[in-house]
Coordinates of C-alpha atoms and ligand atoms in Angstrom, one line a residue:
M1 CA 0.0 0.0 0.0
T2 CA 1.1 3.5 -0.6
R3 CA 1.8 5.9 2.2
P4 CA -1.0 8.0 3.3
E5 CA -1.3 11.6 2.8
V6 CA -0.3 13.5 5.9
P7 CA -2.8 15.9 7.2
A8 CA -1.8 19.6 7.5
E9 CA -0.3 19.5 10.9
R10 CA 1.1 22.3 12.9
K11 CA 0.4 24.6 10.2
S12 CA -1.5 27.6 10.7
L13 CA -2.1 31.1 9.4
V14 CA -1.4 34.2 11.7
Y15 CA -3.4 37.1 10.7
Q16 CA -1.9 40.6 11.6
P17 CA -4.2 43.5 12.4
S18 CA -3.8 44.5 8.8
G19 CA -5.4 41.3 7.7
G20 CA -2.8 39.4 5.8
P21 CA -1.7 36.2 6.4
V22 CA 2.1 35.9 7.8
S23 CA 3.2 32.5 7.3
G24 CA 2.6 28.9 7.5
V25 CA 4.9 28.3 10.6
D26 CA 3.9 26.7 13.9
L27 CA 2.5 29.9 15.6
P28 CA -0.8 30.4 17.6
A29 CA -3.5 31.3 14.9
E30 CA -4.8 34.4 16.3
L31 CA -7.1 35.9 13.6
R32 CA -7.2 39.5 14.4
L33 CA -9.8 40.7 12.0
R34 CA -11.6 43.4 14.0
D35 CA -10.8 47.0 15.1
P36 CA -9.9 46.3 18.7
G37 CA -11.7 49.4 19.8
H38 CA -15.0 48.5 18.8
C39 CA -17.6 46.1 19.9
C40 CA -17.3 42.8 17.7
C41 CA -21.0 42.4 17.2
C42 CA -22.5 45.9 16.7
G43 CA -19.2 47.9 15.9
S44 CA -20.3 50.5 18.6
P45 CA -17.7 51.9 21.0
E46 CA -17.4 49.9 24.1
R47 CA -19.2 50.4 27.5
Q48 CA -18.8 49.5 31.1
E49 CA -15.2 47.8 31.1
D50 CA -14.1 50.3 28.5
G51 CA -10.8 51.4 30.5
A52 CA -9.8 47.9 31.3
R53 CA -10.4 46.7 27.8
K54 CA -8.5 49.7 26.1
D55 CA -5.5 48.9 28.3
F56 CA -5.9 45.2 27.3
S57 CA -6.3 46.2 23.7
S58 CA -3.2 48.4 23.7
R59 CA -1.2 45.5 25.2
L60 CA -2.4 43.3 22.6
A61 CA -1.5 45.8 20.0
T62 CA 1.9 45.7 21.1
G63 CA 1.2 42.0 21.4
P64 CA 3.2 39.0 21.9
T65 CA 6.8 39.0 20.7
F66 CA 8.1 36.7 18.1
Q67 CA 10.4 35.1 20.9
H68 CA 7.0 34.3 22.8
F69 CA 5.9 32.5 19.6
L70 CA 9.1 30.7 18.9
K71 CA 8.9 29.6 22.9
S72 CA 5.3 28.1 22.7
A73 CA 6.1 26.6 19.3
S74 CA 9.0 24.5 20.6
A75 CA 7.5 23.9 24.2
P76 CA 6.1 20.4 24.7
Q77 CA 2.3 20.4 24.5
E78 CA 1.5 18.5 27.5
K79 CA 1.9 20.1 30.9
L80 CA 1.5 18.7 34.3
S81 CA -1.7 20.1 35.9
S82 CA 0.4 21.0 38.9
E83 CA 2.8 23.3 36.9
V84 CA 1.7 26.8 36.9
E85 CA 1.6 28.2 33.6
D86 CA 2.9 31.8 32.9
P87 CA 0.3 33.8 31.0
P88 CA 1.2 35.0 27.5
P89 CA 3.0 38.3 28.1
Y90 CA 0.2 40.2 26.4
L91 CA -2.4 39.0 28.9
M92 CA -2.5 39.4 32.6
M93 CA -3.3 36.4 34.8
D94 CA -6.7 37.7 35.7
E95 CA -7.8 38.3 32.2
L96 CA -7.4 34.6 31.7
L97 CA -9.9 33.9 34.5
G98 CA -13.5 33.3 33.7
R99 CA -14.8 35.9 36.3
E100 CA -17.8 33.8 36.8
R101 CA -19.0 34.2 33.2
K102 CA -21.6 31.6 32.4
V103 CA -20.8 29.0 29.7
Y104 CA -23.5 27.2 27.8
L105 CA -22.0 24.0 26.1
E106 CA -23.8 22.2 23.2
T107 CA -22.5 19.0 21.8
Y108 CA -23.0 17.6 18.4
G109 CA -21.9 14.3 16.7
C110 CA -20.1 11.3 18.3
Q111 CA -19.1 10.1 21.7
M112 CA -15.6 11.7 21.2
N113 CA -17.3 15.1 21.2
V114 CA -19.3 14.3 24.5
N115 CA -15.8 13.6 25.9
D116 CA -14.3 16.6 24.4
T117 CA -17.1 18.6 25.8
E118 CA -16.3 17.2 29.5
I119 CA -12.4 18.1 28.8
A120 CA -13.3 21.5 27.5
W121 CA -15.6 22.2 30.6
S122 CA -12.9 20.9 33.0
I123 CA -10.3 23.4 31.6
L124 CA -12.9 26.3 31.7
Q125 CA -14.1 25.3 35.3
K126 CA -10.5 25.5 36.5
S127 CA -10.2 28.9 35.0
G128 CA -13.1 30.3 37.0
Y129 CA -16.1 29.8 34.5
L130 CA -19.4 28.7 35.7
R131 CA -21.7 26.4 33.7
T132 CA -25.2 27.1 32.9
S133 CA -28.0 24.8 31.1
N134 CA -30.0 27.9 30.4
L135 CA -29.1 29.4 27.1
Q136 CA -30.7 32.6 28.0
E137 CA -28.3 32.9 31.0
A138 CA -25.1 32.3 29.1
D139 CA -22.3 34.8 28.6
V140 CA -20.3 32.3 26.4
I141 CA -22.0 29.7 24.1
L142 CA -19.8 27.0 22.8
L143 CA -20.7 24.4 20.3
V144 CA -18.8 21.4 20.0
T145 CA -19.1 20.2 16.6
C146 CA -18.7 17.5 13.9
S147 CA -17.8 17.5 10.4
I148 CA -18.1 13.8 9.4
R149 CA -21.0 14.4 7.0
E150 CA -22.4 17.5 5.2
K151 CA -25.8 17.3 7.3
A152 CA -23.9 17.6 10.5
E153 CA -22.3 20.7 9.3
Q154 CA -25.6 22.2 8.1
T155 CA -27.1 21.7 11.6
I156 CA -24.3 23.8 13.0
W157 CA -24.9 26.4 10.5
N158 CA -28.5 26.7 11.2
R159 CA -27.9 26.7 14.8
L160 CA -25.4 29.6 14.5
H161 CA -28.2 31.6 12.5
Q162 CA -30.5 31.1 15.5
L163 CA -27.6 32.2 18.0
K164 CA -27.0 35.3 15.9
A165 CA -30.4 36.5 16.7
L166 CA -29.7 35.8 20.5
K167 CA -26.6 37.8 20.3
T168 CA -28.2 40.9 18.5
R169 CA -31.1 41.0 20.9
R170 CA -28.9 40.8 24.0
P171 CA -29.6 43.8 26.2
R172 CA -26.6 46.4 26.4
S173 CA -26.8 46.2 30.2
R174 CA -25.0 42.7 30.1
V175 CA -21.8 41.7 28.9
P176 CA -21.6 41.0 25.3
L177 CA -22.4 37.4 24.4
R178 CA -19.5 35.5 23.0
I179 CA -19.9 32.4 20.7
G180 CA -17.3 29.7 20.0
I181 CA -17.1 26.8 17.6
L182 CA -15.0 24.0 18.9
G183 CA -14.0 20.6 17.5
C184 CA -13.9 19.2 14.0
M185 CA -15.7 22.0 12.2
A186 CA -13.3 24.6 13.6
E187 CA -10.5 22.4 12.5
R188 CA -12.0 21.9 9.0
L189 CA -13.1 25.2 8.0
K190 CA -10.7 27.5 10.1
E191 CA -11.0 31.0 9.3
E192 CA -13.9 30.4 6.6
I193 CA -16.3 30.3 9.8
L194 CA -14.9 33.6 11.0
N195 CA -15.4 35.1 7.8
R196 CA -18.7 33.6 7.0
E197 CA -20.2 34.2 10.3
K198 CA -19.0 37.3 11.8
M199 CA -20.7 36.7 14.9
V200 CA -18.2 33.8 15.9
D201 CA -15.8 35.0 18.4
V202 CA -13.7 31.9 19.1
L203 CA -12.5 28.9 17.1
A204 CA -10.7 26.0 18.8
G205 CA -9.7 22.8 17.1
P206 CA -9.8 19.5 19.0
D207 CA -6.2 19.8 20.2
A208 CA -6.7 23.4 21.5
Y209 CA -9.0 23.1 24.4
R210 CA -6.3 24.1 27.0
D211 CA -6.3 27.4 25.0
L212 CA -9.7 28.2 25.6
P213 CA -9.2 30.5 28.6
R214 CA -6.8 32.6 26.5
L215 CA -9.0 32.5 23.3
L216 CA -11.9 33.8 25.4
A217 CA -9.8 36.4 27.0
V218 CA -8.8 37.7 23.5
A219 CA -12.6 37.6 22.5
E220 CA -13.5 39.7 25.6
S221 CA -11.8 42.6 23.8
G222 CA -14.0 42.2 21.0
Q223 CA -11.5 40.4 18.7
Q224 CA -11.8 37.0 17.0
A225 CA -9.6 34.4 18.2
A226 CA -8.6 31.1 17.0
N227 CA -6.3 28.2 17.5
V228 CA -6.6 25.3 15.2
L229 CA -3.1 23.7 15.6
L230 CA -3.1 20.0 15.6
S231 CA -0.7 18.2 17.9
L232 CA 1.2 15.1 17.7
D233 CA 1.2 14.4 21.4
E234 CA -1.9 16.1 22.9
T235 CA -4.2 13.4 24.9
Y236 CA -5.5 15.7 27.7
A237 CA -4.0 13.0 29.9
D238 CA -3.9 15.1 32.9
V239 CA -7.5 16.7 32.4
M240 CA -10.0 14.9 34.4
P241 CA -13.3 15.2 32.3
V242 CA -16.1 16.5 34.3
Q243 CA -19.1 14.1 34.2
T244 CA -22.2 16.1 33.5
S245 CA -24.7 13.6 34.7
P246 CA -24.0 12.8 38.4
S247 CA -26.3 9.8 38.5
A248 CA -24.6 8.1 35.5
T249 CA -23.7 4.4 36.0
S250 CA -21.3 4.6 33.1
A251 CA -18.6 6.8 31.7
F252 CA -16.4 7.1 28.6
V253 CA -12.7 7.3 29.0
S254 CA -10.6 8.6 26.4
I255 CA -7.5 6.5 25.7
M256 CA -6.3 7.8 22.2
R257 CA -7.1 10.5 19.6
G258 CA -6.7 10.9 15.9
C259 CA -6.4 8.4 13.1
D260 CA -3.7 7.4 10.7
N261 CA -5.8 5.1 8.6
M262 CA -6.9 7.6 5.9
C263 CA -9.9 5.9 4.6
S264 CA -10.6 7.7 1.3
Y265 CA -13.9 8.9 2.4
C266 CA -13.2 10.1 5.8
I267 CA -12.5 13.7 7.1
V268 CA -11.3 12.5 10.6
P269 CA -7.6 12.3 10.0
F270 CA -7.8 16.0 8.9
T271 CA -9.9 17.3 11.7
R272 CA -8.5 15.1 14.7
G273 CA -5.0 14.8 13.4
R274 CA -2.4 11.9 14.0
E275 CA -3.0 8.9 16.1
R276 CA -1.6 9.1 19.6
S277 CA -2.2 7.3 22.6
R278 CA -2.7 8.3 26.3
P279 CA -0.3 6.6 28.7
V280 CA -1.6 3.5 30.3
A281 CA -0.9 4.7 34.0
S282 CA -3.0 7.9 33.4
I283 CA -5.9 5.8 32.0
L284 CA -5.8 3.4 34.9
E285 CA -5.9 6.4 37.4
E286 CA -9.0 7.6 35.8
V287 CA -10.7 4.3 35.8
K288 CA -9.8 3.9 39.6
K289 CA -11.3 7.2 40.3
L290 CA -14.5 6.2 38.6
S291 CA -14.8 3.0 40.2
E292 CA -14.3 4.8 43.7
Q293 CA -17.2 7.0 42.6
G294 CA -19.4 3.8 42.1
L295 CA -19.6 3.8 38.4
K296 CA -20.3 0.3 37.0
E297 CA -19.3 0.5 33.3
V298 CA -16.3 2.2 31.5
T299 CA -16.2 2.6 27.8
L300 CA -12.6 3.0 26.4
L301 CA -12.9 5.6 23.8
G302 CA -11.0 6.6 20.6
Q303 CA -11.1 6.9 17.0
N304 CA -9.3 3.5 16.7
V305 CA -9.2 2.2 20.3
N306 CA -7.6 -1.2 19.2
S307 CA -4.6 0.5 17.6
F308 CA -3.7 1.8 21.1
R309 CA 0.0 2.0 21.4
D310 CA 1.4 3.6 24.5
N311 CA 5.1 4.8 23.7
S312 CA 5.5 7.1 26.6
E313 CA 8.6 5.3 28.2
V314 CA 11.6 4.1 26.5
Q315 CA 11.2 0.6 27.8
F316 CA 7.7 0.1 26.4
N317 CA 9.4 -0.1 22.9
N318 CA 10.9 -3.4 23.9
A319 CA 7.3 -4.8 24.3
V320 CA 6.6 -7.8 22.1
S321 CA 4.9 -6.7 18.8
T322 CA 1.4 -7.9 18.0
N323 CA 0.0 -8.9 14.6
L324 CA -2.8 -7.4 12.6
S325 CA -5.9 -9.5 12.1
R326 CA -5.2 -12.2 9.2
G327 CA -5.7 -10.7 5.8
F328 CA -5.6 -7.1 6.8
A329 CA -3.2 -4.4 5.8
T330 CA -2.6 -0.6 6.9
N331 CA -2.3 2.4 4.8
Y332 CA 0.8 3.4 6.9
K333 CA 4.2 1.9 7.5
A334 CA 4.2 -0.6 10.3
K335 CA 4.6 0.9 13.7
Q336 CA 6.8 -0.8 16.3
G337 CA 6.8 -1.3 20.1
G338 CA 4.7 0.3 22.8
L339 CA 2.2 -1.1 25.0
R340 CA -0.7 -2.3 23.0
F341 CA -4.5 -2.5 23.4
A342 CA -4.5 -6.2 24.9
H343 CA -2.3 -5.1 27.8
L344 CA -4.4 -2.0 28.5
L345 CA -7.6 -4.1 28.4
D346 CA -5.9 -6.5 30.7
Q347 CA -5.0 -3.8 33.3
V348 CA -8.2 -1.9 33.0
S349 CA -10.4 -5.0 33.7
R350 CA -8.4 -5.8 36.7
V351 CA -9.3 -2.4 38.5
D352 CA -12.6 -3.4 39.5
P353 CA -14.3 -7.0 38.9
E354 CA -17.7 -5.2 39.2
M355 CA -17.2 -2.7 36.6
R356 CA -18.0 -3.6 33.0
I357 CA -15.5 -2.6 30.3
R358 CA -16.5 -1.9 26.9
F359 CA -14.6 -0.1 23.9
T360 CA -15.4 2.0 20.9
S361 CA -14.7 2.3 18.0
P362 CA -12.2 -0.3 16.9
H363 CA -10.8 -1.0 13.5
P364 CA -11.2 -4.6 12.3
K365 CA -7.4 -4.9 11.4
D366 CA -6.4 -4.6 15.0
F367 CA -8.1 -7.7 16.6
P368 CA -5.2 -10.3 17.4
D369 CA -5.9 -13.3 19.2
E370 CA -4.9 -12.0 22.5
V371 CA -7.4 -9.4 22.6
L372 CA -10.2 -11.9 21.4
Q373 CA -8.9 -14.3 24.2
L374 CA -9.1 -11.7 26.8
I375 CA -12.4 -10.7 25.9
H376 CA -13.7 -14.4 26.1
E377 CA -12.0 -15.3 29.6
R378 CA -12.8 -11.8 31.5
D379 CA -16.1 -11.8 32.9
N380 CA -16.3 -8.1 33.2
I381 CA -15.1 -7.3 29.6
C382 CA -18.3 -7.2 27.4
K383 CA -18.6 -9.8 24.8
Q384 CA -19.7 -7.0 22.3
I385 CA -17.5 -5.9 19.2
H386 CA -18.1 -3.2 16.8
L387 CA -16.6 -4.1 13.6
P388 CA -17.2 -1.5 11.1
A389 CA -17.4 -3.0 7.6
Q390 CA -18.5 0.1 5.5
S391 CA -19.1 -2.2 2.6
G392 CA -19.7 -5.8 1.5
S393 CA -17.8 -5.4 -1.8
S394 CA -14.2 -5.9 -2.1
R395 CA -14.0 -3.6 -5.0
V396 CA -15.6 -0.8 -3.0
L397 CA -13.6 -1.5 0.0
E398 CA -10.4 -1.1 -2.1
A399 CA -11.8 2.4 -3.3
M400 CA -12.3 3.1 0.3
R401 CA -8.7 2.2 1.2
R402 CA -9.9 0.1 4.1
G403 CA -7.1 -2.6 3.8
Y404 CA -9.2 -5.5 3.5
S405 CA -11.4 -7.6 1.3
R406 CA -14.9 -9.0 2.0
E407 CA -13.3 -12.3 2.4
A408 CA -10.9 -11.3 5.0
Y409 CA -13.5 -9.6 6.8
V410 CA -15.8 -12.5 6.9
E411 CA -13.0 -14.8 7.9
L412 CA -12.6 -12.4 10.9
V413 CA -16.2 -12.5 11.8
H414 CA -16.2 -16.3 11.8
H415 CA -12.9 -16.3 13.9
I416 CA -14.4 -13.8 16.4
K417 CA -17.6 -16.0 16.8
E418 CA -15.7 -19.0 17.4
S419 CA -13.3 -17.2 19.9
I420 CA -16.1 -15.5 21.7
P421 CA -19.2 -17.8 21.8
G422 CA -22.3 -15.5 22.1
V423 CA -20.6 -12.3 21.0
S424 CA -22.7 -9.4 19.9
L425 CA -21.6 -7.8 16.7
S426 CA -22.3 -4.4 15.3
S427 CA -21.0 -2.4 12.3
D428 CA -21.0 0.8 10.2
F429 CA -21.9 0.8 6.5
I430 CA -21.8 3.6 3.9
A431 CA -24.4 3.5 1.0
G432 CA -23.3 4.9 -2.3
F433 CA -19.8 5.4 -2.1
C434 CA -17.9 6.8 -5.4
G435 CA -18.4 4.0 -8.0
E436 CA -20.6 1.8 -6.1
T437 CA -22.7 -0.2 -8.5
E438 CA -25.9 -2.2 -8.0
E439 CA -23.9 -5.3 -7.9
D440 CA -21.6 -4.0 -5.0
H441 CA -24.8 -2.8 -3.1
V442 CA -26.1 -6.3 -3.3
Q443 CA -22.9 -7.7 -1.8
T444 CA -23.4 -5.4 1.1
V445 CA -26.9 -6.6 1.6
S446 CA -25.6 -10.1 1.6
L447 CA -22.8 -9.3 4.1
L448 CA -25.7 -7.9 6.4
R449 CA -27.5 -11.3 5.9
E450 CA -24.4 -13.4 6.4
V451 CA -23.2 -11.7 9.6
Q452 CA -26.5 -10.9 11.4
Y453 CA -25.2 -7.9 13.3
N454 CA -27.2 -7.1 16.6
M455 CA -26.8 -3.3 15.9
G456 CA -25.9 -1.2 13.0
F457 CA -25.2 2.3 11.9
L458 CA -25.9 3.1 8.3
F459 CA -25.1 6.3 6.5
A460 CA -25.6 7.7 3.1
Y461 CA -22.2 8.6 1.5
S462 CA -21.5 12.3 1.9
M463 CA -18.3 13.7 -0.1
R464 CA -16.0 15.6 2.1
Q465 CA -13.3 18.0 0.8
K466 CA -9.7 17.4 1.5
T467 CA -10.2 13.5 1.4
R468 CA -8.6 11.3 -1.1
A469 CA -12.1 10.4 -2.5
Y470 CA -12.7 14.1 -3.0
H471 CA -9.5 14.4 -5.1
R472 CA -9.6 11.2 -6.8
L473 CA -13.0 9.6 -7.2
K474 CA -16.2 10.9 -8.5
D475 CA -19.3 11.1 -6.2
D476 CA -21.4 9.5 -8.9
V477 CA -24.1 7.7 -7.3
P478 CA -27.2 10.1 -7.4
E479 CA -28.6 11.2 -4.2
E480 CA -31.9 9.3 -4.7
V481 CA -30.2 6.0 -5.4
K482 CA -28.0 6.4 -2.3
L483 CA -31.1 6.9 -0.2
R484 CA -32.8 4.2 -1.7
R485 CA -29.8 1.8 -1.1
L486 CA -29.6 3.1 2.5
E487 CA -33.4 2.3 3.1
E488 CA -32.6 -1.1 1.7
L489 CA -29.8 -1.8 3.9
I490 CA -31.8 -0.3 7.0
T491 CA -34.6 -2.8 6.2
V492 CA -32.4 -5.9 5.9
F493 CA -30.2 -4.9 8.9
R494 CA -33.6 -4.7 11.0
E495 CA -34.7 -8.1 9.8
E496 CA -31.5 -9.6 10.6
A497 CA -31.0 -7.9 14.0
T498 CA -34.6 -9.0 14.9
K499 CA -33.5 -12.5 14.3
A500 CA -30.4 -12.3 16.0
N501 CA -31.8 -10.6 19.2
Q502 CA -34.6 -13.3 19.1
M503 CA -32.1 -15.9 20.1
S504 CA -32.0 -14.3 23.6
V505 CA -35.8 -15.1 24.1
G506 CA -35.9 -17.6 26.9
C507 CA -32.3 -16.8 28.3
T508 CA -31.5 -15.1 31.4
Q509 CA -29.4 -12.2 31.0
L510 CA -27.3 -9.8 33.3
V511 CA -28.5 -6.4 33.0
L512 CA -27.0 -3.1 34.5
V513 CA -29.9 -0.9 35.5
E514 CA -29.9 2.6 34.1
G515 CA -33.0 4.1 35.5
L516 CA -36.7 4.5 34.5
S517 CA -37.8 3.4 31.0
K518 CA -38.4 6.8 28.9
R519 CA -41.6 5.2 27.5
S520 CA -43.4 4.0 30.9
A521 CA -43.0 5.1 34.4
T522 CA -43.7 1.3 35.6
D523 CA -40.9 0.0 33.6
L524 CA -37.0 0.2 34.3
C525 CA -34.5 0.1 31.5
G526 CA -30.9 -1.1 31.4
R527 CA -28.3 -2.8 29.2
N528 CA -27.4 -6.5 28.7
D529 CA -23.6 -7.5 28.0
G530 CA -24.1 -6.9 24.3
N531 CA -25.2 -3.2 25.0
L532 CA -28.6 -3.9 23.9
K533 CA -31.4 -2.0 25.7
V534 CA -33.5 -4.3 28.1
I535 CA -36.9 -3.2 29.4
F536 CA -38.6 -4.6 32.5
P537 CA -41.2 -3.9 34.8
D538 CA -40.1 -2.4 38.2
A539 CA -40.9 -5.1 40.6
D540 CA -39.6 -6.0 43.9
M541 CA -37.0 -9.1 43.9
E542 CA -34.7 -11.1 46.0
D543 CA -31.1 -10.0 46.5
V544 CA -28.9 -13.1 46.1
N545 CA -26.3 -11.6 48.5
N546 CA -29.0 -11.1 51.3
P547 CA -31.4 -14.1 51.2
G548 CA -34.8 -13.2 52.3
L549 CA -34.4 -9.5 51.6
R550 CA -36.8 -8.0 48.9
V551 CA -35.4 -5.1 47.1
R552 CA -36.1 -2.8 44.1
A553 CA -33.7 -2.2 41.4
Q554 CA -31.6 0.9 41.5
P555 CA -29.4 2.5 38.8
G556 CA -26.1 0.9 38.9
D557 CA -27.5 -2.5 40.3
Y558 CA -26.9 -5.8 38.3
V559 CA -30.1 -7.8 37.8
L560 CA -31.0 -11.0 36.2
V561 CA -33.7 -10.6 33.7
K562 CA -35.6 -13.4 31.9
I563 CA -35.9 -12.2 28.3
T564 CA -39.4 -12.9 26.9
S565 CA -39.6 -10.8 23.6
A566 CA -37.3 -9.1 21.2
S567 CA -37.3 -6.4 18.3
S568 CA -34.4 -5.1 16.3
Q569 CA -33.5 -2.6 19.0
T570 CA -34.9 -3.8 22.3
L571 CA -35.2 -6.7 24.5
R572 CA -38.1 -7.2 27.0
G573 CA -38.5 -9.4 30.2
H574 CA -38.9 -9.7 33.9
V575 CA -36.7 -9.3 36.5
L576 CA -35.5 -12.3 38.5
C577 CA -33.1 -11.1 41.2
R578 CA -30.5 -8.4 42.2
T579 CA -26.9 -9.9 41.9
T580 CA -23.3 -8.9 41.3
L581 CA -21.4 -9.2 38.2
K582 CA -19.0 -12.0 39.6
D583 CA -22.0 -14.0 40.9
S584 CA -24.1 -13.8 38.1
S585 CA -25.5 -17.0 36.4
A586 CA -26.6 -15.5 33.1
N587 CA -27.1 -18.5 30.9
C588 CA -26.9 -16.8 27.5
Ligands
5AD1 N1 -20.1 9.8 4.5 C1 -20.7 8.9 5.1 N2 -20.4 8.2 6.2 C2 -19.2 8.4 6.6 N3 -18.6 7.9 7.7 C3 -17.3 8.4 7.7 N4 -17.1 9.3 6.8 C4 -18.3 9.2 6.1 C5 -18.6 10.0 5.0 N5 -17.9 10.8 4.2 C6 -19.2 6.9 8.7 C7 -18.4 5.7 8.6 C8 -17.7 5.8 9.9 C9 -18.8 6.5 10.8 C10 -18.2 6.9 12.0 O1 -19.2 7.3 9.8 O2 -19.3 4.4 8.5 O3 -17.3 4.3 10.5
SF4_2 FE1 -12.2 7.7 9.5 FE2 -12.5 5.4 11.2 FE3 -11.3 5.2 8.6 FE4 -10.1 6.7 10.7 S1 -10.6 4.5 10.5 S2 -10.0 7.4 8.4 S3 -11.9 7.5 11.7 S4 -13.5 5.9 9.1

């Protein structure tokens, strides 16, 4: 395979007050497009904090020195939380503080973005910001955005138009509302967002959340501020994400960021940068804390979780290398050494035997036998694997640069099913990729039938600029054909998932209780080992560890449920007893 295109990393443009881009060197991308003496939204001279802001603006105008930029460009990105950081020379320490301004965070897209929201909030909270869930109350609105498909971005543009009205209507007696775009869309579109939507004050790419206090401080003066640098090593290892729902039974723990795979349709390597893993020790520390807080489930999170490779210490480079799944190849040069996913999974699953471990999203190429063996033998590692196929046609898979054929994928599925009896499988598929013929589509339908996934995530292809497919292939499947094929995939997936889920009827399954069912106040809802939703009446039951005691299930309890019916998305049953993960005697 040829080497991948390398994402434009550590390159950014710095705009001078005069407006012209300076260079493509590694400098903080502060986009100064406004006259600092005027309000950013209405252009009127400033009110209230005029004096302080003028002083601030004049310091900004004299600005950071070139030496300062050089220093920050060469400094390692990761800092220990205990280290006290000097403010940039053009900002006073107190200007970096939130001064109890209220932040409203809105998350779009995948679970990585939910985790990023928690990281961004953790950083802002430490800086003295308050959080609000009331949009009207907010002084700062931050949207954590997604670029994976055109539709995801359109949703953000629409939202920005609504927020513009909010900003314009804001009474002059309040501090001006600041609006920020965080995450993938900030990274993909960069200054285009600032130019197109003048009401956006702050842009922060996925590796720039530590810079949010500074960016917001710059925005306070009425200037737009942006940092869209991608990093080779930022994993936010020392930033403990702030869980937003205190009653939650489960949490996501980010273990790696970025992606090196360069599938030809995918924007992720360009928005989230190169693959890098968080040190094992810091992951274990976070999992231990979550266990002490009483959480019962942890999902290890990353763009390619099972490509995990901790190279943070020299001695890890002697670790035995692990193989790719049989018949799979990478688009990049083989990487050596480091602590791999099997090691991490082993360590994480030992932290708390009552804590369920899941992981998402993996790539099928990184399922060596040691990972499968571990999933099979460890009670608290869920027997559930997401195995994104994307297509059932070898021809399309090659155009997608997935690094495997249909045959290799099917062989892996059989191997997984043999190694982990009762495993639950899910997948992602794209309908209508460049050049996909009716025959290719039929092959995808047949793969859905052959594997019989329990869960599926199906999408119509959406051409993304910058990707290899955008440059080299033609988006030639008409929209209505893409949608028709997508509908067919959904129908077949549902039929097969219903069949697969019906195999559970009559079985007793271990369910982690989440709380009341959304549809009925007399039912509870939880998840089985395969991550499928299980609904059952809220009834009293025996507690196996306290014979004779009758209890009602609470969120975070493990209960045994006898399954009585199944659909493509849900199981139903009745509860038998409260138990523990170790003592459970689930029979399928
Ligand atoms: N168009 C449609 N779906 C896409 N995905 C990634 N990029 C695109 C695209 N350009 C899907 C893939 C991936 C999931 C997260 O999103 O199926 O696995
Ligand atoms: Fe995108 Fe996933 Fe492929 Fe990476 S492995 S390029 S995130 S689809």
